[in-house]
mmCIF file of C-alpha atoms in Angstrom:
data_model
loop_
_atom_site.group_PDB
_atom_site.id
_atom_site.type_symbol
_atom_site.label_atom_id
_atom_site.label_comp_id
_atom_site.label_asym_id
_atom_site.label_seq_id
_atom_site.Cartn_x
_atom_site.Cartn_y
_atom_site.Cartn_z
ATOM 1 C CA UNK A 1 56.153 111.259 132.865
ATOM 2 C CA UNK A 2 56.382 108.656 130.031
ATOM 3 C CA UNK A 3 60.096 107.225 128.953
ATOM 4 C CA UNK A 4 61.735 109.041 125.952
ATOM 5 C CA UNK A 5 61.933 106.291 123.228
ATOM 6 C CA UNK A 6 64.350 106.445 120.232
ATOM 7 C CA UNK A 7 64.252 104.091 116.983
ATOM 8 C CA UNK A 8 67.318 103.882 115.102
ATOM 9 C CA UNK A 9 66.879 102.492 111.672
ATOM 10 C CA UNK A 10 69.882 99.912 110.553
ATOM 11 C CA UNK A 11 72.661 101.317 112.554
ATOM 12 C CA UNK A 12 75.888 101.116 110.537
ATOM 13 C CA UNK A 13 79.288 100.622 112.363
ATOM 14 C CA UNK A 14 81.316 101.879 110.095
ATOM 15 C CA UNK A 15 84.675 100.751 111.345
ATOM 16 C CA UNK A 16 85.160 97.921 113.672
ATOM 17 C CA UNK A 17 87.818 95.286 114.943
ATOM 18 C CA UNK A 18 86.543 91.995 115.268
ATOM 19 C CA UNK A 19 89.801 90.115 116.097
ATOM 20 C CA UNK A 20 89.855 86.373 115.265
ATOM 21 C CA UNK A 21 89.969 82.822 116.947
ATOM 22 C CA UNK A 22 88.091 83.158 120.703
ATOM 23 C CA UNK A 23 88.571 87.039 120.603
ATOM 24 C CA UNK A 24 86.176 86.735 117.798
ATOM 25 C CA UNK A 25 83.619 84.561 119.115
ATOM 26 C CA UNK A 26 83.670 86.032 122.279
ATOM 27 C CA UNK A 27 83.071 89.729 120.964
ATOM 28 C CA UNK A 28 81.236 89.175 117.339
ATOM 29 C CA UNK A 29 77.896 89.734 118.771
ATOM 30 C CA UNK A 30 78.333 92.781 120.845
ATOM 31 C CA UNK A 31 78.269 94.183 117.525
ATOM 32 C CA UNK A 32 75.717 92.103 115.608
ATOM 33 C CA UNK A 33 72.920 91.968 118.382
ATOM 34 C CA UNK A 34 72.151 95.857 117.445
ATOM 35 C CA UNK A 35 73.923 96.854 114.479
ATOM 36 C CA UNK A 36 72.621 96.130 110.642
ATOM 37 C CA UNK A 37 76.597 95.694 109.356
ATOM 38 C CA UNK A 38 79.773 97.065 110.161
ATOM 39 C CA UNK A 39 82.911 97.314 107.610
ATOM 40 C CA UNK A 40 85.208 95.266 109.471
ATOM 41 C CA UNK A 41 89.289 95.995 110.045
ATOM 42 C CA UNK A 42 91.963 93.886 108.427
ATOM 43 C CA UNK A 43 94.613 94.044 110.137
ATOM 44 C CA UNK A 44 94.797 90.761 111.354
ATOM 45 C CA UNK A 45 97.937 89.027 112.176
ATOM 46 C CA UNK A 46 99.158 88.060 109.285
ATOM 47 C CA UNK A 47 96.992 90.358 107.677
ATOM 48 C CA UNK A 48 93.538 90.089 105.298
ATOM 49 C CA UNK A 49 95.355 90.788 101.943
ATOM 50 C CA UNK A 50 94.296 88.077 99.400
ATOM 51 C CA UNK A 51 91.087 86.958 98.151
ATOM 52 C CA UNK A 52 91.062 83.855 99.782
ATOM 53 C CA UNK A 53 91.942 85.497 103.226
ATOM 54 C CA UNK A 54 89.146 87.719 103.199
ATOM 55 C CA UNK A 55 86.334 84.773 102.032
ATOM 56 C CA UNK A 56 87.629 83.059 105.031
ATOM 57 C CA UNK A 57 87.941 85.682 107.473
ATOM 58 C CA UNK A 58 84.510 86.720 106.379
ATOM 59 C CA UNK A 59 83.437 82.636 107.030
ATOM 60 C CA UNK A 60 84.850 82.880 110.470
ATOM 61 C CA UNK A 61 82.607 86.278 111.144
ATOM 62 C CA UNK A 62 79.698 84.415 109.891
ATOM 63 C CA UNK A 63 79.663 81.452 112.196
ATOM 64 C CA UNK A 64 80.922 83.714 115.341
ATOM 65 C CA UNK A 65 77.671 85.563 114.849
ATOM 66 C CA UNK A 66 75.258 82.528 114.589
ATOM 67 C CA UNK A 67 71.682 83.810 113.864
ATOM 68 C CA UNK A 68 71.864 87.246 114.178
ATOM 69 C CA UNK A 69 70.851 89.805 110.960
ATOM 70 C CA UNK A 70 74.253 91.674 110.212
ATOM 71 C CA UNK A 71 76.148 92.023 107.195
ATOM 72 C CA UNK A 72 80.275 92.156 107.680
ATOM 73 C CA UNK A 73 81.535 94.385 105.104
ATOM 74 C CA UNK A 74 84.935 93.357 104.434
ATOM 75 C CA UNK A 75 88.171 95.217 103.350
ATOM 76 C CA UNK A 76 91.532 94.618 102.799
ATOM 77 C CA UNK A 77 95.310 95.253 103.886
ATOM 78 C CA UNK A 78 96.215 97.929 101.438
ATOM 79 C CA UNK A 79 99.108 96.426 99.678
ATOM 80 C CA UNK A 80 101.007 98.946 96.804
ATOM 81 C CA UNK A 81 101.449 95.884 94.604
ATOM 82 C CA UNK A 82 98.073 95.265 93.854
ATOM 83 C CA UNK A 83 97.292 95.555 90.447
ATOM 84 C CA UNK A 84 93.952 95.983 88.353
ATOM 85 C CA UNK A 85 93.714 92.261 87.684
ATOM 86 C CA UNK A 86 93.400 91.564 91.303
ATOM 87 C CA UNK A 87 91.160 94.336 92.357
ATOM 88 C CA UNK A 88 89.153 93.234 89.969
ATOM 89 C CA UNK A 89 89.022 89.156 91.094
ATOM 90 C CA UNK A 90 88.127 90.747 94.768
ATOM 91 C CA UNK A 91 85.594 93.709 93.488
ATOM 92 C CA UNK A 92 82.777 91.571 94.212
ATOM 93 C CA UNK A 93 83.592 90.494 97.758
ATOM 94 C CA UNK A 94 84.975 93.678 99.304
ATOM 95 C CA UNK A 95 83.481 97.040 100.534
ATOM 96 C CA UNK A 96 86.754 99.332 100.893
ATOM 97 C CA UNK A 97 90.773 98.665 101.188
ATOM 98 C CA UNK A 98 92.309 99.839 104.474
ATOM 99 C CA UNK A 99 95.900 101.479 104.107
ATOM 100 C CA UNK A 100 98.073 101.689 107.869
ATOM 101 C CA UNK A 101 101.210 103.352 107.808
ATOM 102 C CA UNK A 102 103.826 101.034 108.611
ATOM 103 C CA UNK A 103 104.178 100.176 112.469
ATOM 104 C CA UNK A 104 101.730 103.467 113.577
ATOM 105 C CA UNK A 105 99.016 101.406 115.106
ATOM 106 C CA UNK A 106 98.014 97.825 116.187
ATOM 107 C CA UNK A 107 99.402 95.248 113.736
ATOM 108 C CA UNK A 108 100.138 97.451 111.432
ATOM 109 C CA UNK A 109 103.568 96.550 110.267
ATOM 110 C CA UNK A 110 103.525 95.698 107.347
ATOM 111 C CA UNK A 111 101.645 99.041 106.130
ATOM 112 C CA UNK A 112 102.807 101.997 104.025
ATOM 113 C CA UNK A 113 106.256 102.993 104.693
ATOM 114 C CA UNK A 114 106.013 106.257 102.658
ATOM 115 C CA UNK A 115 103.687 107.970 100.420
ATOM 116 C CA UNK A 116 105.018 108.462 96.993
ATOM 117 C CA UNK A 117 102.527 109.367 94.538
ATOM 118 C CA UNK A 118 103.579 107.574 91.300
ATOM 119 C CA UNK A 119 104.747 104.316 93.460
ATOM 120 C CA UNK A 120 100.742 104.243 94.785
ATOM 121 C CA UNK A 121 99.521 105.498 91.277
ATOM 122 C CA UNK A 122 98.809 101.906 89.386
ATOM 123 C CA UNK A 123 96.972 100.489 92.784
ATOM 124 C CA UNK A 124 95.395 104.011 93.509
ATOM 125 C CA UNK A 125 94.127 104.541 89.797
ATOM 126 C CA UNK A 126 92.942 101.000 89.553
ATOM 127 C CA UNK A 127 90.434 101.526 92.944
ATOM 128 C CA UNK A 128 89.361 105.016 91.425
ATOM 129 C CA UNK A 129 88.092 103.627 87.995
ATOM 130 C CA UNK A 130 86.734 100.233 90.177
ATOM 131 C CA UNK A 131 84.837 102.696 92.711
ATOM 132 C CA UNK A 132 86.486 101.278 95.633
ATOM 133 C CA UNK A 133 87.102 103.434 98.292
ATOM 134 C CA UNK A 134 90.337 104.236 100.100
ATOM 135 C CA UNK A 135 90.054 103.547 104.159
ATOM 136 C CA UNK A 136 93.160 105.590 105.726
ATOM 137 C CA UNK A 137 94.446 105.879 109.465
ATOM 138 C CA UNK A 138 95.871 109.444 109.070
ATOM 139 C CA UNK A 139 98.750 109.659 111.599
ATOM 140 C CA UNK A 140 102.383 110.336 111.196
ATOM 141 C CA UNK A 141 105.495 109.190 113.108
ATOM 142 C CA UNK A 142 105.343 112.609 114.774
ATOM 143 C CA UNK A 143 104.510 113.959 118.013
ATOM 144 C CA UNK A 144 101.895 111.788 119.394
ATOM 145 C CA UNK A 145 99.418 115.188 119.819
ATOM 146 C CA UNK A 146 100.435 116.263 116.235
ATOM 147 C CA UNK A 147 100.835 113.217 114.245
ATOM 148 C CA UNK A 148 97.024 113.334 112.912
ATOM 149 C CA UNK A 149 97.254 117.261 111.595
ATOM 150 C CA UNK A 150 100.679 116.494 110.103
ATOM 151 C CA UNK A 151 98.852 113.703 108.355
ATOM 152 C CA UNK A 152 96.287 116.155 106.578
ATOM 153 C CA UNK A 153 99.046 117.191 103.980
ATOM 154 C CA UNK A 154 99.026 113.468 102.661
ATOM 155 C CA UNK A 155 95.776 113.643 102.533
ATOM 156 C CA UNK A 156 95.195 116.716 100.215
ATOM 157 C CA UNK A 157 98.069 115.088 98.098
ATOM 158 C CA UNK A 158 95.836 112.090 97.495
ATOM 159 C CA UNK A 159 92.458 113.921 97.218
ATOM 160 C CA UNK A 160 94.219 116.390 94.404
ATOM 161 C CA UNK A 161 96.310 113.310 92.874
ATOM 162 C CA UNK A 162 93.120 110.901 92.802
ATOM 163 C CA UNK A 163 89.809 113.020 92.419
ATOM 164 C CA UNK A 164 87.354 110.362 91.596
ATOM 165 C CA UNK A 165 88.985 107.916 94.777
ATOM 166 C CA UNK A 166 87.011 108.559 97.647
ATOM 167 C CA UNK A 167 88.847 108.586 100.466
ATOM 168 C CA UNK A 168 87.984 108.154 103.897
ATOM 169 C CA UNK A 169 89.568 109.701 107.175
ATOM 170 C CA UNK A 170 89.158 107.231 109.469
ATOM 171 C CA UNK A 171 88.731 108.213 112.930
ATOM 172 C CA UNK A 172 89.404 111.667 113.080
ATOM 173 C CA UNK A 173 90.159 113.596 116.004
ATOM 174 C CA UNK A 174 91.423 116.969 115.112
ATOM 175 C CA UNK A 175 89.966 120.327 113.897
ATOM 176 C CA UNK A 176 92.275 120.158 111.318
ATOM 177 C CA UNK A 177 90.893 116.981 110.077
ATOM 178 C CA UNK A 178 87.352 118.388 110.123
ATOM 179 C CA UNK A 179 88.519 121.699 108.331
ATOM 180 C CA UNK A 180 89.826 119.570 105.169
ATOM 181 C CA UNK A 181 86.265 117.473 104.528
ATOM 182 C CA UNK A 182 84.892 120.584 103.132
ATOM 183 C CA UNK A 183 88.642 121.540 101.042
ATOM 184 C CA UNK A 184 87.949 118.246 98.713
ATOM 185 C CA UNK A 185 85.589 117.114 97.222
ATOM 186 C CA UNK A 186 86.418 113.096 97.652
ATOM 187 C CA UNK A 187 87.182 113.531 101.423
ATOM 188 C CA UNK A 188 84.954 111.571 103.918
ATOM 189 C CA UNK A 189 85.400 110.859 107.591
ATOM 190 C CA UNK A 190 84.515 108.449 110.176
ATOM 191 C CA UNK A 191 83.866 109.751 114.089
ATOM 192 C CA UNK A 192 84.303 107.005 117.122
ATOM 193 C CA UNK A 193 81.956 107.876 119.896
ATOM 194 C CA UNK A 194 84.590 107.957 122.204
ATOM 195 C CA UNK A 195 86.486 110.949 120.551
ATOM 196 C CA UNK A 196 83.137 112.771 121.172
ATOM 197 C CA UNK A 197 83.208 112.259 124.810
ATOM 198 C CA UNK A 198 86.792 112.653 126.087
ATOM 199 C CA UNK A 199 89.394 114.603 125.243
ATOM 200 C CA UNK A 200 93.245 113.400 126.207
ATOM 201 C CA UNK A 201 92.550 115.221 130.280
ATOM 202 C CA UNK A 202 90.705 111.840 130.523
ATOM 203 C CA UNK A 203 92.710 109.366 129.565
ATOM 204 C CA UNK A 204 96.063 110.846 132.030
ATOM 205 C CA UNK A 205 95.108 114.175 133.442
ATOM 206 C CA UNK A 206 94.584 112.501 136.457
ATOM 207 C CA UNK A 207 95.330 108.576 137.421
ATOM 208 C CA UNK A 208 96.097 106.910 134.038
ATOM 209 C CA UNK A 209 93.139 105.127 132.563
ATOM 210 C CA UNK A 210 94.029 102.399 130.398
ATOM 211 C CA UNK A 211 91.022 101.329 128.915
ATOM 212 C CA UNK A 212 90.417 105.342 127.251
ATOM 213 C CA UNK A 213 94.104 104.242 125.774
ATOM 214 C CA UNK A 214 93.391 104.274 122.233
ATOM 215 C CA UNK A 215 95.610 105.536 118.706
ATOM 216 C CA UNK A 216 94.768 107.999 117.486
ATOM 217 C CA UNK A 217 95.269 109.474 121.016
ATOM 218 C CA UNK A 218 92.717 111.880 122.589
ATOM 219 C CA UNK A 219 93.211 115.368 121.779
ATOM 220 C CA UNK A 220 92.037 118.958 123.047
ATOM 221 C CA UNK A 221 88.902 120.192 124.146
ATOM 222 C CA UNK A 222 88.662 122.591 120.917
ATOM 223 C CA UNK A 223 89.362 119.311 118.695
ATOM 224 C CA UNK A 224 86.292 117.532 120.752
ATOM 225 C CA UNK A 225 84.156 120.743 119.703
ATOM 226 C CA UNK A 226 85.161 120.625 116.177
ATOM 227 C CA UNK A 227 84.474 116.911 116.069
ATOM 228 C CA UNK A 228 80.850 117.258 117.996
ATOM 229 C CA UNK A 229 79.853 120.190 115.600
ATOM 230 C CA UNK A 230 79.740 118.367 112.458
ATOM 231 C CA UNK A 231 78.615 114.825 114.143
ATOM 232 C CA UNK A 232 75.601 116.327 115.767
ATOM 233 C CA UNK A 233 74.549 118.393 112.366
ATOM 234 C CA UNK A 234 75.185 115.120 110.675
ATOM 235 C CA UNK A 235 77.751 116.645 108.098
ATOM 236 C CA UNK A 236 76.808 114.768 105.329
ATOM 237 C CA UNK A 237 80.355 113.416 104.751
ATOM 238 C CA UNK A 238 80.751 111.936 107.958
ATOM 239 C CA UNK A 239 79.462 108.764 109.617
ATOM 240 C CA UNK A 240 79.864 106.737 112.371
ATOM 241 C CA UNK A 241 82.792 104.796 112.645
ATOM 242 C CA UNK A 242 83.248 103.170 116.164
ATOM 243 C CA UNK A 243 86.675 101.775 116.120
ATOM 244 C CA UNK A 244 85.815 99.541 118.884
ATOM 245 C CA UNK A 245 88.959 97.562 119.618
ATOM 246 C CA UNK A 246 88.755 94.928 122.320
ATOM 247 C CA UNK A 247 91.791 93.601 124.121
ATOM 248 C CA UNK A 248 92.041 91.194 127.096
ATOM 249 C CA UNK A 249 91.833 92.870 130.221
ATOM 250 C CA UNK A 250 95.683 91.869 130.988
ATOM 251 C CA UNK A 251 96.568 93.632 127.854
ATOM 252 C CA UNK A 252 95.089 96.966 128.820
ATOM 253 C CA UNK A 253 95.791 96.684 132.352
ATOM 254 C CA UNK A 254 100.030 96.176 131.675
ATOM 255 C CA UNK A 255 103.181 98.262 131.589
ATOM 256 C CA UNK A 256 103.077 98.758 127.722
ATOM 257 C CA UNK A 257 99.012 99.248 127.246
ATOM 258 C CA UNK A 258 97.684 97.837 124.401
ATOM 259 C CA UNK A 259 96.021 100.955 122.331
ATOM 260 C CA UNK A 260 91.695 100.592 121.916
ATOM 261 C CA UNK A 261 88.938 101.327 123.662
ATOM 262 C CA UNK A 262 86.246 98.772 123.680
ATOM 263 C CA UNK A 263 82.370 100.123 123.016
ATOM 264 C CA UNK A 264 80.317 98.177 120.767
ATOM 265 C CA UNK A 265 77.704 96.525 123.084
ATOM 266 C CA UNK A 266 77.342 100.185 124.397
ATOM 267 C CA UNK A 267 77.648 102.558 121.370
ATOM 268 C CA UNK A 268 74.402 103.478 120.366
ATOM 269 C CA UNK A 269 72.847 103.693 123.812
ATOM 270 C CA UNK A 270 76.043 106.859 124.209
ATOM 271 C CA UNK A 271 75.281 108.185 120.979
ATOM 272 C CA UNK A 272 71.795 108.253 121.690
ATOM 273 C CA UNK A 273 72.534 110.240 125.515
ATOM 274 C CA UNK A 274 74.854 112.328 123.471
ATOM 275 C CA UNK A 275 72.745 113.363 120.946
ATOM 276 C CA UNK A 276 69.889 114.150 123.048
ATOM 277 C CA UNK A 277 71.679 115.632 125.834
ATOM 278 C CA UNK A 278 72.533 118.443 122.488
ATOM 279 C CA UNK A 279 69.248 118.471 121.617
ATOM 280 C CA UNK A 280 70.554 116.962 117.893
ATOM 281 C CA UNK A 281 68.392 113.433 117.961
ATOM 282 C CA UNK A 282 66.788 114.750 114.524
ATOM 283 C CA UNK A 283 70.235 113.865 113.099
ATOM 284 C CA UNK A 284 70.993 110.931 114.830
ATOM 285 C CA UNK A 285 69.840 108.765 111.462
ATOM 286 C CA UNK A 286 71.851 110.230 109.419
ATOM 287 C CA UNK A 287 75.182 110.050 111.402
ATOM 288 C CA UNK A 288 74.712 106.343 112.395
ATOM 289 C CA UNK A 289 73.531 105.054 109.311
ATOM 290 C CA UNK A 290 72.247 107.569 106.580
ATOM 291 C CA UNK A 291 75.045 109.029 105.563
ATOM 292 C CA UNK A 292 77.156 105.908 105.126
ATOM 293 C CA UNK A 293 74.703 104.391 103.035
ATOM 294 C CA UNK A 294 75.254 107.252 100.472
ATOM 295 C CA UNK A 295 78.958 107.517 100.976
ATOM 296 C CA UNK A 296 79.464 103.564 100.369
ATOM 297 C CA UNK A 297 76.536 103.190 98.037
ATOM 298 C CA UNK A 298 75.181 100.279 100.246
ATOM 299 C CA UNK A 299 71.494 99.172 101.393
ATOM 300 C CA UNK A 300 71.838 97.729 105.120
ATOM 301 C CA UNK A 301 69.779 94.840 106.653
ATOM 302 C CA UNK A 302 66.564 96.200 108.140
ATOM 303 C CA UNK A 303 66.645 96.060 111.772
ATOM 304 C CA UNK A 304 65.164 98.383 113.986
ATOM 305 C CA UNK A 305 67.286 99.190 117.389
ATOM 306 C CA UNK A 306 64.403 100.621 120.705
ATOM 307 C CA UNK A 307 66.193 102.541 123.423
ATOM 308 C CA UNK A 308 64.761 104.079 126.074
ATOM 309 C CA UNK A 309 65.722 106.730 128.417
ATOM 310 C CA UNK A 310 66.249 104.601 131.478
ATOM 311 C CA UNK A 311 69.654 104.200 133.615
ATOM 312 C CA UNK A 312 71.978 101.029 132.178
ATOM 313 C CA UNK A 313 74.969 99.748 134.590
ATOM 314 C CA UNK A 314 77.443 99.090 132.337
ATOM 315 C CA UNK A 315 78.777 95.537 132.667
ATOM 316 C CA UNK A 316 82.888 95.561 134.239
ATOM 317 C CA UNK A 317 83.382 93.037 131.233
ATOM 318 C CA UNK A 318 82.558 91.352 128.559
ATOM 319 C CA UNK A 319 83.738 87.827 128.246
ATOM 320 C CA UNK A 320 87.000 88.847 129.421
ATOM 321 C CA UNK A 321 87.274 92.388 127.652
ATOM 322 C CA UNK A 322 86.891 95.909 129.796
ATOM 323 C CA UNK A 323 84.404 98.142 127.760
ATOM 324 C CA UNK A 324 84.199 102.102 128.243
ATOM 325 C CA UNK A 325 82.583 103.309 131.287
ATOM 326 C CA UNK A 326 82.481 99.681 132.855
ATOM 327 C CA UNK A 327 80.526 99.532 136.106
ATOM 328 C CA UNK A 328 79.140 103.250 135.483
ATOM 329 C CA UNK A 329 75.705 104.204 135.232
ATOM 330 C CA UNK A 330 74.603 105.388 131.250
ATOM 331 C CA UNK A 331 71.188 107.406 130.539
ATOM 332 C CA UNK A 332 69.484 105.469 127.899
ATOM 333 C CA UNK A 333 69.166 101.406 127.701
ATOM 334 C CA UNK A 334 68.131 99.219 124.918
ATOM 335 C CA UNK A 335 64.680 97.812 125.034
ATOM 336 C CA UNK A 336 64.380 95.901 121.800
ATOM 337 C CA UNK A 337 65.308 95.228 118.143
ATOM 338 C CA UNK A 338 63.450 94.208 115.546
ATOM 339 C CA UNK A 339 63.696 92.637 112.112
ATOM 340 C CA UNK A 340 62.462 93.449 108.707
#
């Protein structure tokens, strides 16, 4: 019986943590051996939030990945003061502006401490009429299980106070998330492969597992279903978005767990198992790559990415850094990639 083979077409990572200094160059081209581009995180410590942060950040992205074809599309810290005279210095060199709430995820600190309206107005207004779109982790200070849904209220605020912003869900993991793409018209969403495969009974329904650890947290088996649904039909507003965050194994392995789970040098061979096991691999284009070229108006690299349905034993680390499903058998394997 010959191998199943699947082409993917410049893959798009959609959100991604690089890190910096050896984090960086140990981890850069996990992601850049198979992927086209990826828009890559900001929150750095301090953070990307000037021009000349981001052009050197971007540098240091550049020479971790050495040869390979992939584009870093670069954001930055969302900071309120930011007027139209800056946004439009940085247009140029800058694919979307992340906004963290203050101090609800990794390095995220010095983030949005609330969410006035007509305090984010000039900075929001400015981004609309420059066509920049609006990156958001949507979690609250809440109940760790709730703290996404009681986000979704902030976001219909924007959407209605900002039509032509689009703004982009990052992450999601809630049915409630997934019911408000189709309420606005300027909502988008990213979907991490690993919040299509476990819900929060893996992470601690049995012994804890650090390295599923990740914010937002896990949720329900009927949030899992909501999120599969519109990933495997491709919804056209939502894209892949891996928010593959690697941390040293003595981070993740500690009393006081460092939050990420670590996937890029695997992603697309679990996307590919997931969407065939569900019979979906028609739509597998569109979520890893089609869609986000229409949402962010962007033409990726060419590069073609060959898998093949043959076992893969994932690796227990990568240069230091624990990935998802380490030492466990996957279905499909990368063969090849080629480009232009």
């Amino acid at each position: 019986m010959p191998l199943i083979t699947v082409t993917l077409d410049a893959p798009l990572d959609m959100h991604l943590h690089l890190r910096d200094e050896e984090m960086l160059r140990n981890i850069a081209k996990a992601s850049a051996a198979t992927f086209s581009g990826a828009l890559i995180m900001p929150n750095l410590v301090p953070p990307v939030s000037s021009k000349e942060a981001l052009l050197a950040y971007k540098k240091r992205i550049t020479e971790a990945i050495g040869e390979e074809h992939f584009t870093p599309y670069m954001t930055l810290f969302f900071k309120s003061e930011y007027d139209r005279a800056f946004l439009e210095s940085v247009r140029e060199e800058l694919t979307a502006i992340k906004l963290y709430p203050a101090g609800i995820t990794t390095n995220s600190q010095g983030g949005v401490s609330g969410f006035d309206i007509e305090a984010l107005r000039p900075s929001l207004e400015a981004m609309s009429d420059l066509e920049i779109p609006l990156c958001i982790h949507g979690e609250t200070n809440g109940f760790v299980m709730d703290r996404e849904a009681e986000f979704v209220s902030i976001y219909e605020k924007l959407a209605s106070a900002f039509p032509k912003l689009k703004i982009i869900m990052e992450h999601i993991t809630t049915k409630e998330s997934v019911a408000a793409l189709d309420r606005f018209e300027n909502l988008y969403a990213t979907i991490t492969v690993h919040h299509l495969l476990i819900t929060l009974d893996d992470v601690a329904g049995g012994m804890l597992q650090p390295h599923l650890f990740c914010k937002p947290i896990a949720k329900r088996p009927q949030d899992r279903e909501a999120l599969l649904k519109v990933a495997l039909e491709a919804h056209p507003k939502v894209m892949f978005g891996s928010d593959s965050a690697p941390h040293p194994r003595h981070a993740k392995e500690a009393c006081g767990c460092a939050a990420g789970v670590f996937t890029a040098p695997i992603a697309l061979q679990l996307l590919t198992e997931l969407f065939d096991t569900h019979r979906s691999l028609e739509h597998i284009q569109a979520f890893i790559s089609g869609n986000a070229q229409k949402i962010y108006g962007i033409a990726p690299l060419s590069k073609k990415v060959i898998l093949e349905k043959e076992p893969f034993r994932v690796p227990a680390e990568y240069n230091g850094v624990v990935p998802m499903y380490a030492s466990k058998e996957i279905a499909y394997s990368i063969k090849g990639v080629r480009h232009g």
